[in-house]
Amino acid sequence: MSVVESTTKIYEGSRIPSPIPTVLQVDPAKHALDDILTINFGPNHPSTHGVLRLVVDLDGEHVAGIAAVIGYLHTGFEKTMEQKTWWKCITYPERIDYVSFQVNELAFVLAIEKLLAIEVPQKATWMRMLLSELTRVHSHLVWLGTSALELGAISMFWYTFDDRDATLDLFEMVCGTRMHTRYFQAGGLAEDIPEGFFDQAREWCKKMPKAIDEYEAILDRNAIWLKRTKGIGLLSADDAIALGQSGPVLRASGVNWDLRKNMPYLAYDEVSFDVPVYPEGDVYARYKVHMNEMRESVRIVSQCLDRLAEMRGEPWIADDRKVVLPPRHELHTSMESLIHHFKIVTEGYVVPEGEVYSCVESPRGEFGVYVVSDGGPKPWRVKFRAPSFVALQATATCMTDAAIADMIAVVGSLDGVMGEVDR
Amino acid sequence: MALARKLPLISDRPLAKAGLSSERVLMPNKGPGVFEEEIDGIEDALGITTVEKAVAWAQANSMWPDTFGLACCAIEMMSIVSSRYDISRFGMERFSSSPRQADLLIVSGRVTHKMAGPLRQVYDQMLEPKWVIAMGACASSGGMFNNYTVLQGVDKIVPVDVHVPGCPPRPEALMEGIVRLHEKIKAGVPPAYQIRGVDQ
Amino acid sequence: MGYEAVPGLVETVAGHGETTLVVDAARIVEACTHLRDEQGFNFLSDLTPTDYLGWGGRGVSGYIGTRAGRDLHAPGTQGLARVPVPKPKRFAVNYHLLRLADDPVRVRVQAWLDDGEEIDTVVPVWPTADWFEREAWDMFGIVFRGHPNLARILMEDDWEGHPLRKDYPIGGEPVRFSGEE
């Protein structure tokens, strides 16, 4: 199936507002000024997925104008990371998209490894893939729980968060902590995979598809859910590409584009999985894409478990002593190991001069990291290309001709995480 | 025909001492209402010696948090509502989006200078008594972000009762913080704004 | 894949499996329109400037540290292995493009600017550039001529200064320890 299918058009032409593509402006010809009520959504609002502020012009229930104000969570990641050594920097990207934390770490670590031109052992690659897919399921579960909660399907929150806790148990077992795991290093993984992990992960693989079926049983044919999501928030394929959308939003508009399949990284070309694509371009299509992606992620996790079971005893991190800490038992016997350990921990390793753009398929789309190194122990410039930053730009286009209740559905379906948007 | 009972203007009954102005105080010639007569016996029935204790027990066991989720800690705050950790055991599952109906502000996540204004506005809209939990390292002290944009601790702008460490704190850690707050209240410790002497 | 026809092309740099097209900043819109229409780069992934003020100033490491000295507690004072390649101007505006098609290709377009120089907006070419250029203005102070709404996006509207510039301080507060005098 080619990337952009010329199927039936979702709407004619382009709905991107003009002159400002991200702001829907009140049409002065159609509305007398005293009909318009300007209200403020957020930044503290239960349904805005964090600190998003939307300034909405209402004509009754109809949204005549919308503009997003962001920056309430601008943490200065990029500038702060310029002050830290490469190793210490790895803790920062996780907190950018705090729902899919390991994927952000992965993108940054891949960028460092590209610059270092270091070879990562197979075991680390497959484990990274497994954890990325677990993170994808975690992110989609949080998305489903909160989006359904906002549209009134309140019980979904408890169902999805229970399964989310089961997923976080797996993270805790491997990485030591539930969130912000900091398990990836430049060169591989921080530690070996514990033995009990495989059994518990297989239990999870058996349980998850049934759980996803349960969620669909609750929502798929629910009249209220269908009324609130079908035909809402339309985005055509051309508009989506022009607006830089990626991930589920793009795939729900009929574009068959997934970085894991089209530009594979890690070992995604060695596992078999499908990419769900829906042509309708509405909130319901995005919901279906998320649900099916969860199923595909479980498939990938099972395949990774099979492969990792054969790799017991293999190294989990590269052997380059200039970058990777030596194994602890060597510190007692080898002077060079002791010196390397000391230098890597105190001063940090250096990354050769260069610039790279490394991107991965995060649960929200294309998460990219642009790293510039001057050959020193600290990054010169780090820029995160956050998919939610771009997704929020599409709010104005999706909200053409919509009511205020639809705004909640649309903003939820674009799956924005404000930590990513503001960085 | 009005009752001819002569009652003192300031009643020496415990409810009035705690500041409750009943109709009898405002209309001295009126007899006690039904509620008053029922409450009269309740103290003996429950064995509560002081009204303050009863009030503190009620406040602690039905505290409504405000939905002030900012960043990563918000996700762990949401998970205390979930079935595994279940904050509803402590009477707190009703998160209030309106600060007017909230008792507790759990500041979960990094607060930037841009967000500091809305945070203070939300805090001001809450009615007394109100408590603040600074959840996580970022809310307590700025966390790992010591830079131009992150407020180095929300206790610079709101008085904080309990700081919960962690990045993010586990749900159990947050619940420990909440339980300690409940114990503080039941022990009679006034809310932080009274201790700090913050102007309301 | 030939990029010779790109208008305003100054040089092509290859490294780490990536291609960077250095383009004259005055002809950026022409170059981007050519890449989008003639070579199918329909997707703008990222638009970001980099500030190269002080590039290479860290000094090359000698036997022990740089000429400016060495401090064990300040990582990086041991210097660089070699002098990094000097940059032509202060700011580089990078456009990361993707051809979203059956034969996907990524390319980076780079335009160099000095402090105070302006560059044309590419919002007419890819609407997604809107917020990226606003962020570039907010963080670096680079003016994009013709942008429909060049206002601050991440910092407050009345913020002074452009935080990601190298001469802007990191800010924050010195950490105080309990028991300190």
PDB file of C-alpha atoms in Angstrom, chain A residues 130 202 204-205 297-307:
ATOM      1  CA  LEU A 130      10.467  -4.038  23.803  1.00  0.00           C
ATOM      2  CA  ARG A 202       4.382 -13.054  28.973  1.00  0.00           C
ATOM      3  CA  TRP A 204       1.060  -9.260  30.450  1.00  0.00           C
ATOM      4  CA  CYS A 205       1.039 -10.226  26.756  1.00  0.00           C
ATOM      5  CA  SER A 297       2.507  -3.307  20.212  1.00  0.00           C
ATOM      6  CA  VAL A 298       1.591  -6.406  22.199  1.00  0.00           C
ATOM      7  CA  ARG A 299       2.506  -8.497  19.141  1.00  0.00           C
ATOM      8  CA  ILE A 300       5.879  -6.800  18.911  1.00  0.00           C
ATOM      9  CA  VAL A 301       6.498  -7.314  22.631  1.00  0.00           C
ATOM     10  CA  SER A 302       5.867 -11.076  22.323  1.00  0.00           C
ATOM     11  CA  GLN A 303       8.265 -11.325  19.417  1.00  0.00           C
ATOM     12  CA  CYS A 304      10.917  -9.396  21.341  1.00  0.00           C
ATOM     13  CA  LEU A 305      10.477 -11.677  24.333  1.00  0.00           C
ATOM     14  CA  ASP A 306      11.027 -14.737  22.147  1.00  0.00           C
ATOM     15  CA  ARG A 307      14.165 -13.258  20.695  1.00  0.00           C
TER      16      ARG A 307
END
